Each structure stands twice: as C-alpha cells, then as structure tokens.
PDB file of C-alpha atoms in Angstrom:
ATOM      1  CA  MET A   1      12.586  44.979 122.777  1.00 51.00           C
ATOM      2  CA  ASN A   2      14.519  48.227 122.109  1.00 54.00           C
ATOM      3  CA  GLN A   3      15.484  49.351 118.624  1.00 61.00           C
ATOM      4  CA  LYS A   4      19.125  48.266 118.917  1.00 58.00           C
ATOM      5  CA  ALA A   5      18.223  44.769 120.092  1.00 64.00           C
ATOM      6  CA  GLU A   6      15.544  44.463 117.420  1.00 74.00           C
ATOM      7  CA  LEU A   7      18.014  45.413 114.690  1.00 72.00           C
ATOM      8  CA  ALA A   8      20.555  42.893 116.054  1.00 68.00           C
ATOM      9  CA  ARG A   9      17.899  40.165 115.848  1.00 76.00           C
ATOM     10  CA  ILE A  10      17.133  41.085 112.234  1.00 81.00           C
ATOM     11  CA  GLN A  11      20.860  41.153 111.386  1.00 76.00           C
ATOM     12  CA  GLN A  12      21.298  37.634 112.743  1.00 74.00           C
ATOM     13  CA  GLN A  13      18.344  36.378 110.730  1.00 82.00           C
ATOM     14  CA  ALA A  14      19.657  38.100 107.601  1.00 82.00           C
ATOM     15  CA  ALA A  15      23.096  36.537 108.144  1.00 76.00           C
ATOM     16  CA  GLU A  16      21.418  33.098 108.361  1.00 79.00           C
ATOM     17  CA  TRP A  17      19.781  33.793 105.025  1.00 85.00           C
ATOM     18  CA  LEU A  18      23.117  34.825 103.514  1.00 78.00           C
ATOM     19  CA  ILE A  19      24.529  31.461 104.506  1.00 75.00           C
ATOM     20  CA  ARG A  20      21.471  29.552 103.272  1.00 80.00           C
ATOM     21  CA  PHE A  21      21.593  31.216  99.856  1.00 79.00           C
ATOM     22  CA  SER A  22      25.286  30.302  99.591  1.00 72.00           C
ATOM     23  CA  GLU A  23      24.433  26.597  99.835  1.00 72.00           C
ATOM     24  CA  PRO A  24      22.580  24.246  97.474  1.00 73.00           C
ATOM     25  CA  GLU A  25      19.183  22.986  98.729  1.00 74.00           C
ATOM     26  CA  GLU A  26      17.097  20.197  97.280  1.00 76.00           C
ATOM     27  CA  ASP A  27      13.924  22.279  97.251  1.00 82.00           C
ATOM     28  CA  GLU A  28      14.973  25.731  96.050  1.00 82.00           C
ATOM     29  CA  ALA A  29      11.371  26.802  95.475  1.00 84.00           C
ATOM     30  CA  ALA A  30      10.459  26.098  99.112  1.00 87.00           C
ATOM     31  CA  ARG A  31      13.501  28.042 100.308  1.00 87.00           C
ATOM     32  CA  ALA A  32      12.567  30.963  98.039  1.00 87.00           C
ATOM     33  CA  ALA A  33       8.983  30.988  99.318  1.00 87.00           C
ATOM     34  CA  GLU A  34      10.196  30.881 102.924  1.00 90.00           C
ATOM     35  CA  TRP A  35      12.545  33.803 102.257  1.00 88.00           C
ATOM     36  CA  GLN A  36       9.735  35.831 100.698  1.00 88.00           C
ATOM     37  CA  ARG A  37       7.505  35.222 103.726  1.00 90.00           C
ATOM     38  CA  TRP A  38      10.327  36.434 105.989  1.00 91.00           C
ATOM     39  CA  CYS A  39      10.682  39.634 103.959  1.00 88.00           C
ATOM     40  CA  GLU A  40       6.940  40.273 104.139  1.00 88.00           C
ATOM     41  CA  GLN A  41       6.937  40.081 107.943  1.00 89.00           C
ATOM     42  CA  ASP A  42       8.759  43.410 108.345  1.00 86.00           C
ATOM     43  CA  ALA A  43       9.836  46.062 105.821  1.00 79.00           C
ATOM     44  CA  ARG A  44      13.278  46.155 107.473  1.00 82.00           C
ATOM     45  CA  HIS A  45      14.032  42.479 106.756  1.00 87.00           C
ATOM     46  CA  GLU A  46      14.758  42.820 103.059  1.00 84.00           C
ATOM     47  CA  ARG A  47      16.650  46.087 103.472  1.00 80.00           C
ATOM     48  CA  VAL A  48      18.971  44.733 106.197  1.00 80.00           C
ATOM     49  CA  TYR A  49      19.535  41.587 104.146  1.00 83.00           C
ATOM     50  CA  HIS A  50      20.672  43.658 101.148  1.00 79.00           C
ATOM     51  CA  GLN A  51      22.841  45.851 103.359  1.00 73.00           C
ATOM     52  CA  MET A  52      24.555  42.770 104.740  1.00 72.00           C
ATOM     53  CA  GLN A  53      24.925  41.302 101.266  1.00 72.00           C
ATOM     54  CA  GLN A  54      26.664  44.503 100.116  1.00 66.00           C
ATOM     55  CA  LEU A  55      28.932  44.542 103.179  1.00 61.00           C
ATOM     56  CA  TRP A  56      29.834  40.910 102.599  1.00 59.00           C
ATOM     57  CA  SER A  57      30.758  41.702  98.974  1.00 58.00           C
ATOM     58  CA  SER A  58      32.698  44.834  99.898  1.00 50.00           C
ATOM     59  CA  ALA A  59      34.780  42.777 102.298  1.00 47.00           C
ATOM     60  CA  ALA A  60      35.625  40.397  99.433  1.00 45.00           C
ATOM     61  CA  LEU A  61      34.182  37.400 101.296  1.00 45.00           C
ATOM     62  CA  THR A  62      32.466  34.511  99.482  1.00 45.00           C
ATOM     63  CA  PRO A  63      30.835  31.663 101.413  1.00 44.00           C
ATOM     64  CA  ALA A  64      31.867  28.148 100.402  1.00 39.00           C
ATOM     65  CA  THR A  65      29.222  26.488  98.264  1.00 39.00           C
ATOM     66  CA  THR A  66      30.454  23.082  97.142  1.00 35.00           C
ATOM     67  CA  GLN A  67      28.524  21.031  99.669  1.00 41.00           C
ATOM     68  CA  ARG A  68      26.237  21.337 102.656  1.00 44.00           C
ATOM     69  CA  LYS A  69      28.249  22.653 105.611  1.00 45.00           C
ATOM     70  CA  ALA A  70      28.526  20.767 108.831  1.00 47.00           C
ATOM     71  CA  ARG A  71      26.998  22.555 111.799  1.00 43.00           C
ATOM     72  CA  PRO A  72      30.298  23.953 113.205  1.00 43.00           C
ATOM     73  CA  GLN A  73      31.275  25.282 109.746  1.00 49.00           C
ATOM     74  CA  ARG A  74      27.899  26.966 109.367  1.00 46.00           C
ATOM     75  CA  PHE A  75      28.262  28.671 112.744  1.00 43.00           C
ATOM     76  CA  LEU A  76      31.735  29.850 111.697  1.00 46.00           C
ATOM     77  CA  SER A  77      30.319  31.340 108.474  1.00 50.00           C
ATOM     78  CA  LEU A  78      27.508  32.962 110.423  1.00 49.00           C
ATOM     79  CA  ALA A  79      29.922  34.432 112.962  1.00 47.00           C
ATOM     80  CA  LEU A  80      32.050  35.786 110.104  1.00 51.00           C
ATOM     81  CA  ALA A  81      29.035  37.405 108.450  1.00 51.00           C
ATOM     82  CA  LEU A  82      27.980  39.042 111.713  1.00 49.00           C
ATOM     83  CA  GLY A  83      31.562  40.115 112.388  1.00 50.00           C
ATOM     84  CA  VAL A  84      31.802  41.896 109.038  1.00 49.00           C
ATOM     85  CA  VAL A  85      28.579  43.727 109.785  1.00 49.00           C
ATOM     86  CA  GLY A  86      29.766  44.639 113.265  1.00 48.00           C
ATOM     87  CA  MET A  87      32.932  46.243 111.842  1.00 44.00           C
ATOM     88  CA  LEU A  88      30.942  48.175 109.278  1.00 43.00           C
ATOM     89  CA  ALA A  89      27.807  48.888 111.307  1.00 44.00           C
ATOM     90  CA  SER A  90      27.873  52.560 110.389  1.00 43.00           C
ATOM     91  CA  GLN A  91      26.733  51.535 106.901  1.00 46.00           C
ATOM     92  CA  LEU A  92      23.481  50.002 108.156  1.00 51.00           C
ATOM     93  CA  PRO A  93      20.355  51.963 107.341  1.00 61.00           C
ATOM     94  CA  TYR A  94      19.725  54.239 110.334  1.00 69.00           C
ATOM     95  CA  ARG A  95      20.328  57.393 108.256  1.00 79.00           C
ATOM     96  CA  TYR A  96      18.067  56.066 105.522  1.00 82.00           C
ATOM     97  CA  TRP A  97      15.090  55.601 107.828  1.00 77.00           C
ATOM     98  CA  LEU A  98      15.506  59.112 109.294  1.00 80.00           C
ATOM     99  CA  ALA A  99      15.917  60.896 105.915  1.00 89.00           C
ATOM    100  CA  ASP A 100      13.485  63.583 104.761  1.00 92.00           C
ATOM    101  CA  GLN A 101      12.722  61.767 101.500  1.00 94.00           C
ATOM    102  CA  ARG A 102      13.518  58.190 100.435  1.00 92.00           C
ATOM    103  CA  THR A 103      12.661  55.546  97.858  1.00 92.00           C
ATOM    104  CA  ALA A 104      12.242  51.804  98.294  1.00 86.00           C
ATOM    105  CA  ILE A 105      14.031  49.191  96.210  1.00 85.00           C
ATOM    106  CA  GLY A 106      12.677  49.405  92.671  1.00 89.00           C
ATOM    107  CA  GLU A 107      11.004  52.778  93.243  1.00 91.00           C
ATOM    108  CA  ILE A 108      11.826  55.994  91.371  1.00 95.00           C
ATOM    109  CA  ARG A 109      10.259  59.193  92.757  1.00 96.00           C
ATOM    110  CA  ARG A 110      10.029  62.701  91.296  1.00 96.00           C
ATOM    111  CA  LEU A 111       9.858  65.577  93.817  1.00 97.00           C
ATOM    112  CA  THR A 112       9.098  69.245  93.243  1.00 97.00           C
ATOM    113  CA  LEU A 113      11.117  71.285  95.740  1.00 96.00           C
ATOM    114  CA  ASP A 114      10.115  74.572  97.397  1.00 92.00           C
ATOM    115  CA  ASP A 115      12.140  76.628  94.897  1.00 94.00           C
ATOM    116  CA  GLY A 116      10.557  74.952  91.877  1.00 95.00           C
ATOM    117  CA  SER A 117      13.517  72.655  91.195  1.00 96.00           C
ATOM    118  CA  ILE A 118      12.722  69.029  90.384  1.00 97.00           C
ATOM    119  CA  LEU A 119      14.626  66.234  92.147  1.00 98.00           C
ATOM    120  CA  THR A 120      14.290  62.639  91.006  1.00 97.00           C
ATOM    121  CA  LEU A 121      15.416  59.889  93.387  1.00 97.00           C
ATOM    122  CA  ASN A 122      16.606  56.581  91.959  1.00 96.00           C
ATOM    123  CA  THR A 123      15.960  53.209  93.588  1.00 93.00           C
ATOM    124  CA  ASP A 124      16.891  52.735  97.253  1.00 90.00           C
ATOM    125  CA  SER A 125      17.915  56.375  97.693  1.00 94.00           C
ATOM    126  CA  ALA A 126      17.484  58.943 100.444  1.00 95.00           C
ATOM    127  CA  VAL A 127      18.057  62.678 100.870  1.00 96.00           C
ATOM    128  CA  ASN A 128      17.773  65.397 103.484  1.00 96.00           C
ATOM    129  CA  LEU A 129      16.739  68.874 102.318  1.00 96.00           C
ATOM    130  CA  HIS A 130      18.321  72.013 103.777  1.00 95.00           C
ATOM    131  CA  PHE A 131      16.636  75.069 102.249  1.00 94.00           C
ATOM    132  CA  ASP A 132      16.761  78.483 103.943  1.00 92.00           C
ATOM    133  CA  THR A 133      17.375  82.127 103.028  1.00 92.00           C
ATOM    134  CA  ARG A 134      21.049  81.433 102.199  1.00 92.00           C
ATOM    135  CA  GLN A 135      21.265  77.957 100.722  1.00 92.00           C
ATOM    136  CA  ARG A 136      19.593  75.232  98.727  1.00 96.00           C
ATOM    137  CA  THR A 137      21.365  72.045  99.778  1.00 97.00           C
ATOM    138  CA  VAL A 138      20.373  68.456  99.079  1.00 97.00           C
ATOM    139  CA  GLU A 139      22.217  66.011 101.332  1.00 96.00           C
ATOM    140  CA  LEU A 140      22.521  62.661  99.551  1.00 97.00           C
ATOM    141  CA  VAL A 141      22.257  60.067 102.310  1.00 94.00           C
ATOM    142  CA  GLN A 142      22.520  57.127  99.906  1.00 92.00           C
ATOM    143  CA  GLY A 143      21.774  56.193  96.341  1.00 94.00           C
ATOM    144  CA  GLU A 144      21.360  58.578  93.440  1.00 96.00           C
ATOM    145  CA  ALA A 145      19.606  61.907  92.808  1.00 97.00           C
ATOM    146  CA  TYR A 146      19.003  63.779  89.557  1.00 97.00           C
ATOM    147  CA  ALA A 147      18.351  67.546  89.722  1.00 97.00           C
ATOM    148  CA  GLN A 148      16.673  69.917  87.293  1.00 96.00           C
ATOM    149  CA  VAL A 149      17.581  73.183  88.961  1.00 96.00           C
ATOM    150  CA  ALA A 150      15.272  76.215  88.877  1.00 95.00           C
ATOM    151  CA  LYS A 151      16.757  79.726  88.755  1.00 93.00           C
ATOM    152  CA  ASP A 152      16.608  81.371  92.157  1.00 92.00           C
ATOM    153  CA  PRO A 153      15.736  85.117  92.367  1.00 90.00           C
ATOM    154  CA  ALA A 154      17.731  85.401  95.605  1.00 90.00           C
ATOM    155  CA  GLY A 155      20.802  83.824  93.991  1.00 91.00           C
ATOM    156  CA  ARG A 156      21.055  80.995  96.518  1.00 94.00           C
ATOM    157  CA  PRO A 157      23.492  78.255  95.354  1.00 95.00           C
ATOM    158  CA  PHE A 158      22.044  74.829  94.654  1.00 97.00           C
ATOM    159  CA  VAL A 159      24.309  72.016  95.918  1.00 97.00           C
ATOM    160  CA  ILE A 160      23.986  68.241  96.141  1.00 97.00           C
ATOM    161  CA  ARG A 161      26.328  67.049  98.890  1.00 96.00           C
ATOM    162  CA  SER A 162      27.431  63.477  99.596  1.00 95.00           C
ATOM    163  CA  LEU A 163      29.945  62.143 102.124  1.00 92.00           C
ATOM    164  CA  GLN A 164      32.676  62.392  99.504  1.00 94.00           C
ATOM    165  CA  ALA A 165      31.844  65.484  97.463  1.00 95.00           C
ATOM    166  CA  SER A 166      29.713  68.561  96.897  1.00 95.00           C
ATOM    167  CA  ALA A 167      28.371  69.300  93.422  1.00 95.00           C
ATOM    168  CA  GLN A 168      27.218  72.915  92.923  1.00 95.00           C
ATOM    169  CA  ALA A 169      25.003  73.688  89.957  1.00 93.00           C
ATOM    170  CA  LEU A 170      26.265  76.372  87.593  1.00 89.00           C
ATOM    171  CA  GLY A 171      23.434  75.425  85.268  1.00 76.00           C
ATOM    172  CA  THR A 172      20.459  73.135  85.399  1.00 85.00           C
ATOM    173  CA  ARG A 173      20.557  69.329  84.976  1.00 93.00           C
ATOM    174  CA  TYR A 174      22.904  66.827  86.650  1.00 95.00           C
ATOM    175  CA  SER A 175      23.002  63.672  88.750  1.00 95.00           C
ATOM    176  CA  VAL A 176      24.994  62.572  91.785  1.00 96.00           C
ATOM    177  CA  ARG A 177      25.398  58.930  92.848  1.00 95.00           C
ATOM    178  CA  GLU A 178      27.121  57.351  95.836  1.00 93.00           C
ATOM    179  CA  VAL A 179      28.761  54.010  95.107  1.00 88.00           C
ATOM    180  CA  GLY A 180      30.584  52.592  98.130  1.00 83.00           C
ATOM    181  CA  GLU A 181      33.453  54.924  98.987  1.00 87.00           C
ATOM    182  CA  GLU A 182      33.088  57.106  95.892  1.00 93.00           C
ATOM    183  CA  THR A 183      30.715  59.651  94.387  1.00 95.00           C
ATOM    184  CA  ARG A 184      29.963  59.953  90.663  1.00 94.00           C
ATOM    185  CA  VAL A 185      28.718  63.210  89.160  1.00 95.00           C
ATOM    186  CA  HIS A 186      27.268  63.365  85.635  1.00 94.00           C
ATOM    187  CA  VAL A 187      26.262  66.634  83.930  1.00 94.00           C
ATOM    188  CA  GLU A 188      23.599  66.778  81.223  1.00 92.00           C
ATOM    189  CA  GLU A 189      23.185  70.520  80.787  1.00 91.00           C
ATOM    190  CA  SER A 190      25.356  73.593  81.470  1.00 92.00           C
ATOM    191  CA  ARG A 191      28.050  73.204  84.160  1.00 94.00           C
ATOM    192  CA  VAL A 192      28.619  71.829  87.679  1.00 96.00           C
ATOM    193  CA  ARG A 193      31.483  72.484  90.073  1.00 96.00           C
ATOM    194  CA  VAL A 194      32.552  69.314  91.912  1.00 96.00           C
ATOM    195  CA  THR A 195      34.677  69.569  95.082  1.00 96.00           C
ATOM    196  CA  ALA A 196      36.042  66.851  97.345  1.00 96.00           C
ATOM    197  CA  GLN A 197      34.682  67.148 100.883  1.00 94.00           C
ATOM    198  CA  GLY A 198      38.009  66.378 102.543  1.00 93.00           C
ATOM    199  CA  ASP A 199      40.131  68.721 100.386  1.00 94.00           C
ATOM    200  CA  PRO A 200      38.604  71.871  98.817  1.00 93.00           C
ATOM    201  CA  ALA A 201      41.673  72.146  96.569  1.00 94.00           C
ATOM    202  CA  VAL A 202      40.430  69.048  94.705  1.00 94.00           C
ATOM    203  CA  SER A 203      37.879  70.685  92.447  1.00 95.00           C
ATOM    204  CA  VAL A 204      36.839  70.454  88.831  1.00 95.00           C
ATOM    205  CA  ASP A 205      34.200  72.130  86.639  1.00 95.00           C
ATOM    206  CA  LEU A 206      32.203  69.734  84.469  1.00 94.00           C
ATOM    207  CA  SER A 207      30.430  70.707  81.246  1.00 93.00           C
ATOM    208  CA  ALA A 208      27.432  69.066  79.568  1.00 92.00           C
ATOM    209  CA  GLY A 209      28.126  65.427  78.707  1.00 91.00           C
ATOM    210  CA  GLN A 210      30.957  65.028  81.233  1.00 93.00           C
ATOM    211  CA  GLN A 211      31.311  62.789  84.276  1.00 93.00           C
ATOM    212  CA  VAL A 212      33.805  62.312  87.090  1.00 94.00           C
ATOM    213  CA  SER A 213      34.264  59.997  90.090  1.00 94.00           C
ATOM    214  CA  LEU A 214      35.988  61.009  93.310  1.00 95.00           C
ATOM    215  CA  THR A 215      36.612  60.016  96.894  1.00 94.00           C
ATOM    216  CA  GLN A 216      36.594  62.344  99.887  1.00 93.00           C
ATOM    217  CA  TYR A 217      40.134  63.484  99.037  1.00 94.00           C
ATOM    218  CA  ALA A 218      40.920  62.816  95.367  1.00 94.00           C
ATOM    219  CA  LEU A 219      39.672  62.382  91.812  1.00 94.00           C
ATOM    220  CA  LEU A 220      39.641  58.699  90.895  1.00 91.00           C
ATOM    221  CA  ASP A 221      40.164  59.266  87.176  1.00 86.00           C
ATOM    222  CA  ASP A 222      40.188  61.919  84.465  1.00 87.00           C
ATOM    223  CA  VAL A 223      36.987  63.665  83.447  1.00 89.00           C
ATOM    224  CA  GLN A 224      35.102  61.479  80.969  1.00 87.00           C
ATOM    225  CA  ASP A 225      33.483  62.993  77.888  1.00 86.00           C
ATOM    226  CA  GLY A 226      30.473  61.846  75.939  1.00 69.00           C
ATOM    227  CA  VAL A 227      28.588  60.207  78.809  1.00 64.00           C
ATOM    228  CA  ALA A 228      24.991  59.387  77.781  1.00 63.00           C
ATOM    229  CA  GLU A 229      21.913  60.562  79.632  1.00 63.00           C
ATOM    230  CA  ALA A 230      21.026  58.444  82.666  1.00 78.00           C
ATOM    231  CA  GLY A 231      18.846  55.652  81.306  1.00 86.00           C
ATOM    232  CA  TRP A 232      17.124  55.062  84.647  1.00 92.00           C
ATOM    233  CA  LEU A 233      15.175  58.277  84.182  1.00 91.00           C
ATOM    234  CA  HIS A 234      13.390  56.454  81.347  1.00 90.00           C
ATOM    235  CA  ASN A 235      13.118  53.103  83.130  1.00 91.00           C
ATOM    236  CA  GLN A 236      16.038  51.642  81.181  1.00 92.00           C
ATOM    237  CA  LEU A 237      19.459  50.238  81.963  1.00 92.00           C
ATOM    238  CA  VAL A 238      21.929  50.689  79.104  1.00 91.00           C
ATOM    239  CA  PHE A 239      25.058  48.518  78.872  1.00 91.00           C
ATOM    240  CA  GLU A 240      27.951  48.474  76.448  1.00 89.00           C
ATOM    241  CA  ASN A 241      30.246  45.429  76.603  1.00 92.00           C
ATOM    242  CA  ALA A 242      29.589  45.189  80.361  1.00 91.00           C
ATOM    243  CA  PRO A 243      30.649  42.108  82.393  1.00 92.00           C
ATOM    244  CA  LEU A 244      27.722  39.955  83.463  1.00 92.00           C
ATOM    245  CA  SER A 245      28.587  40.639  87.133  1.00 88.00           C
ATOM    246  CA  GLU A 246      28.144  44.371  86.538  1.00 90.00           C
ATOM    247  CA  VAL A 247      24.808  43.822  84.762  1.00 93.00           C
ATOM    248  CA  LEU A 248      23.489  41.659  87.610  1.00 91.00           C
ATOM    249  CA  ASP A 249      24.715  44.143  90.236  1.00 89.00           C
ATOM    250  CA  GLU A 250      22.726  46.912  88.503  1.00 91.00           C
ATOM    251  CA  LEU A 251      19.612  44.752  88.267  1.00 92.00           C
ATOM    252  CA  ARG A 252      19.901  43.874  91.960  1.00 88.00           C
ATOM    253  CA  ARG A 253      19.474  47.581  92.777  1.00 90.00           C
ATOM    254  CA  TYR A 254      15.930  47.422  91.373  1.00 91.00           C
ATOM    255  CA  HIS A 255      14.929  43.821  92.194  1.00 87.00           C
ATOM    256  CA  ARG A 256      12.815  43.468  95.319  1.00 80.00           C
ATOM    257  CA  GLY A 257      14.343  40.186  96.313  1.00 78.00           C
ATOM    258  CA  VAL A 258      17.368  38.049  95.517  1.00 81.00           C
ATOM    259  CA  ILE A 259      19.119  37.493  92.205  1.00 85.00           C
ATOM    260  CA  TYR A 260      21.101  34.351  93.003  1.00 82.00           C
ATOM    261  CA  LEU A 261      23.965  33.304  90.702  1.00 80.00           C
ATOM    262  CA  ASP A 262      24.752  29.594  90.927  1.00 78.00           C
ATOM    263  CA  PRO A 263      28.296  29.575  92.405  1.00 75.00           C
ATOM    264  CA  ARG A 264      29.127  26.384  90.496  1.00 79.00           C
ATOM    265  CA  ASP A 265      28.871  28.364  87.248  1.00 79.00           C
ATOM    266  CA  ARG A 266      30.449  31.589  88.508  1.00 78.00           C
ATOM    267  CA  ARG A 267      33.869  31.148  86.884  1.00 80.00           C
ATOM    268  CA  MET A 268      32.381  30.493  83.448  1.00 79.00           C
ATOM    269  CA  LEU A 269      29.698  33.169  83.698  1.00 82.00           C
ATOM    270  CA  ASP A 270      32.213  35.799  84.803  1.00 80.00           C
ATOM    271  CA  LYS A 271      33.614  35.696  81.264  1.00 88.00           C
ATOM    272  CA  LEU A 272      30.311  36.791  79.682  1.00 92.00           C
ATOM    273  CA  ARG A 273      29.717  40.364  78.555  1.00 94.00           C
ATOM    274  CA  PHE A 274      26.520  42.122  77.499  1.00 94.00           C
ATOM    275  CA  THR A 275      25.608  45.034  75.217  1.00 94.00           C
ATOM    276  CA  GLY A 276      22.012  46.175  75.114  1.00 93.00           C
ATOM    277  CA  VAL A 277      19.096  47.842  76.905  1.00 94.00           C
ATOM    278  CA  LEU A 278      17.126  46.223  79.750  1.00 95.00           C
ATOM    279  CA  PRO A 279      13.938  47.444  81.467  1.00 94.00           C
ATOM    280  CA  LEU A 280      14.446  48.354  85.126  1.00 91.00           C
ATOM    281  CA  ASP A 281      10.751  48.466  86.031  1.00 90.00           C
ATOM    282  CA  ASP A 282      10.374  44.703  85.443  1.00 91.00           C
ATOM    283  CA  THR A 283      13.522  42.883  86.534  1.00 91.00           C
ATOM    284  CA  GLY A 284      11.958  39.517  85.755  1.00 90.00           C
ATOM    285  CA  ARG A 285      11.531  40.533  82.122  1.00 92.00           C
ATOM    286  CA  ALA A 286      15.060  42.003  82.125  1.00 94.00           C
ATOM    287  CA  LEU A 287      16.525  38.712  83.341  1.00 93.00           C
ATOM    288  CA  SER A 288      14.502  36.800  80.764  1.00 92.00           C
ATOM    289  CA  LEU A 289      15.841  39.057  77.972  1.00 94.00           C
ATOM    290  CA  LEU A 290      19.358  38.629  79.350  1.00 93.00           C
ATOM    291  CA  SER A 291      19.009  34.822  79.311  1.00 91.00           C
ATOM    292  CA  HIS A 292      17.986  34.964  75.642  1.00 92.00           C
ATOM    293  CA  SER A 293      20.998  37.111  74.759  1.00 92.00           C
ATOM    294  CA  LEU A 294      23.589  35.076  76.694  1.00 92.00           C
ATOM    295  CA  PRO A 295      23.996  31.342  77.445  1.00 91.00           C
ATOM    296  CA  LEU A 296      22.159  31.642  80.751  1.00 91.00           C
ATOM    297  CA  SER A 297      19.404  29.679  82.433  1.00 88.00           C
ATOM    298  CA  TYR A 298      16.855  31.713  84.372  1.00 88.00           C
ATOM    299  CA  ARG A 299      14.247  30.514  86.815  1.00 85.00           C
ATOM    300  CA  GLN A 300      11.999  32.462  89.170  1.00 82.00           C
ATOM    301  CA  PRO A 301      10.334  29.998  91.572  1.00 74.00           C
ATOM    302  CA  VAL A 302       8.624  32.931  93.368  1.00 68.00           C
ATOM    303  CA  ASP A 303       8.403  36.608  92.475  1.00 67.00           C
ATOM    304  CA  ALA A 304      11.202  37.794  94.728  1.00 70.00           C
ATOM    305  CA  VAL A 305      13.828  35.153  93.937  1.00 78.00           C
ATOM    306  CA  ALA A 306      15.621  34.739  90.610  1.00 84.00           C
ATOM    307  CA  LEU A 307      18.029  31.843  90.017  1.00 84.00           C
ATOM    308  CA  ILE A 308      20.721  32.337  87.348  1.00 88.00           C
ATOM    309  CA  GLY A 309      23.005  29.589  86.030  1.00 85.00           C
ATOM    310  CA  SER A 310      24.677  28.434  82.843  1.00 85.00           C
ATOM    311  CA  LYS A 311      22.580  27.023  80.027  1.00 80.00           C
ATOM    312  CA  LYS A 312      23.203  23.291  79.996  1.00 67.00           C
TER     313      LYS A 312
END
C-alpha cells in the first residue's frame, strides 16, 4: 500500500474514533483500552487523530451526543468528518514528518545549534534549520520554539520564520508559536523585529516583556506589555482567570491521548474559570488538581484517556 493510501486508511479510522468518542458507551473503560491499543499499533495513529480533532474544532463542527446514532446517521457524521479533513488536507502532518527536528506530544527538547544558540522545542513542534554563510534561519513548521541566541562573529541575522511572520532577533531570548492561522511572538530579553510574511510594511519592534499576535498580513491586536516568561520552559502551565475550555485545550497539547469532556455537561462547564499553576509533565496529576479546584469529576480508565464531567 502506498503512502497516500495508507494515510487515507488511517484518516478513516481516526474519523471513526472521533465519532465514537462523541457518543456515550456503556463500557467507557473498554472503549478507552481499545483506543489505546489502536494508538500503539502505529505512531501515526494518535497524531492523525489529533490533527483531525483540531480540524473538526476549527471548522466549528460538534457531533451530536444525546443518544446512540442510527447507522445512516453515523455514516453521515463520518462522511462529514472525512470531508472536513479533505478540504483541509494541507494541514495534515506531512511537513512534520519531514522536518529536521521535531518533538512528540508531551515532549520538550533542548537543541544546541551550530552557532552556539540554544533552541527549545515545545510539545508537538517541528523546525527546519537553514544555516549558511549568510543566514541563521529557523523555519517553524508547527508548534512553538524558544531561542536563546548566541552572538555571531560574522553578523549573520538570526530569524525564526513561520507561515505568517518572521521574527528577527535584535537581542537574545524570545519565543515564536503558531496557533492556527496566527503566530504569537513573545520577547524575554532585548528586542525582536516581527514582520508579516505577506506584507513587509506590517512590522513592529518588541522589547523585553512584550508580545504580539499576527496573521500573514496584519497585526491582530496591539502590543501587549508585561507578559510573563513562558511557563512551559519550567514544566508549568500558568493560568489567570482562564475559561475551562482554554485550560483543557492547553493540557491536550501535552496529553498523549484523549481528554474527553462529557458533552452533557459542556454548557455548565463552559462557565467555569481557573487561576493557578498546573504541571505539564504529568497531565493526569494536572487534571486531578484541576478537579479539586473546580466542581469537576475526573476519571482515567486507562493512561491515555481522561474523562471530565461535572461533579454530581
């Protein structure tokens, strides 16, 4: 079977799992164990599942969950899931697998580059490195990268470039993160010049403690001051009055499996907000701490699957 056909088969299986996790089942533990076995069969299974889950969310589609679907309805949902992926196939992980350096879900890796700079990759991230006599360019394929830039005797510029923006170091420490159709740049030390890829006239210089978000053609908001150091560098996620949905989305980036929110409780749980610090290197412990801080129930029938609902 060629690579394209193999990926199509995995996509169909992942879509089936999307539908299954949108429906109640009498034996949730058995379903969770079956899902974990499927993920263990091939390293691509879990990654394609998460890609499809993100595409489904970005298309603002939510499977019905009130009762078990009849067979024709399930096929309709499956066709819809596959259709969304087909329209957005360019977002599937070909570029990730071909990248020079990458991290798995839940992995954070520190790299020492040829020039002595240190690049730290956050979870589920990938970069290509383009270093020659004229340039030091890090191409951010996906995810997030944090750079501690070494001075270069030859004066070569150091740039982290995403699809939306380029961020050139005028100092030493900064991070760049791709989130959907936008790029976020956060400066910890000295200055960074941020330029939109589609319009060089859209450019701003950031100083230490500043952050900005932009698309390929425009700034999304004003420069923000007083942004704290990235907690993930210290295996922490820091939240201040964050909606529960945002907290769970961040934890999903580091959880090697599924964090499943009971859809019957979604409307009530969407009102909850959280302030505090959670560990990112143990998402099970993070979810347990979260359930003690908020009126949540938390169960983990197997390591890879976490079930979140309201506390009865």
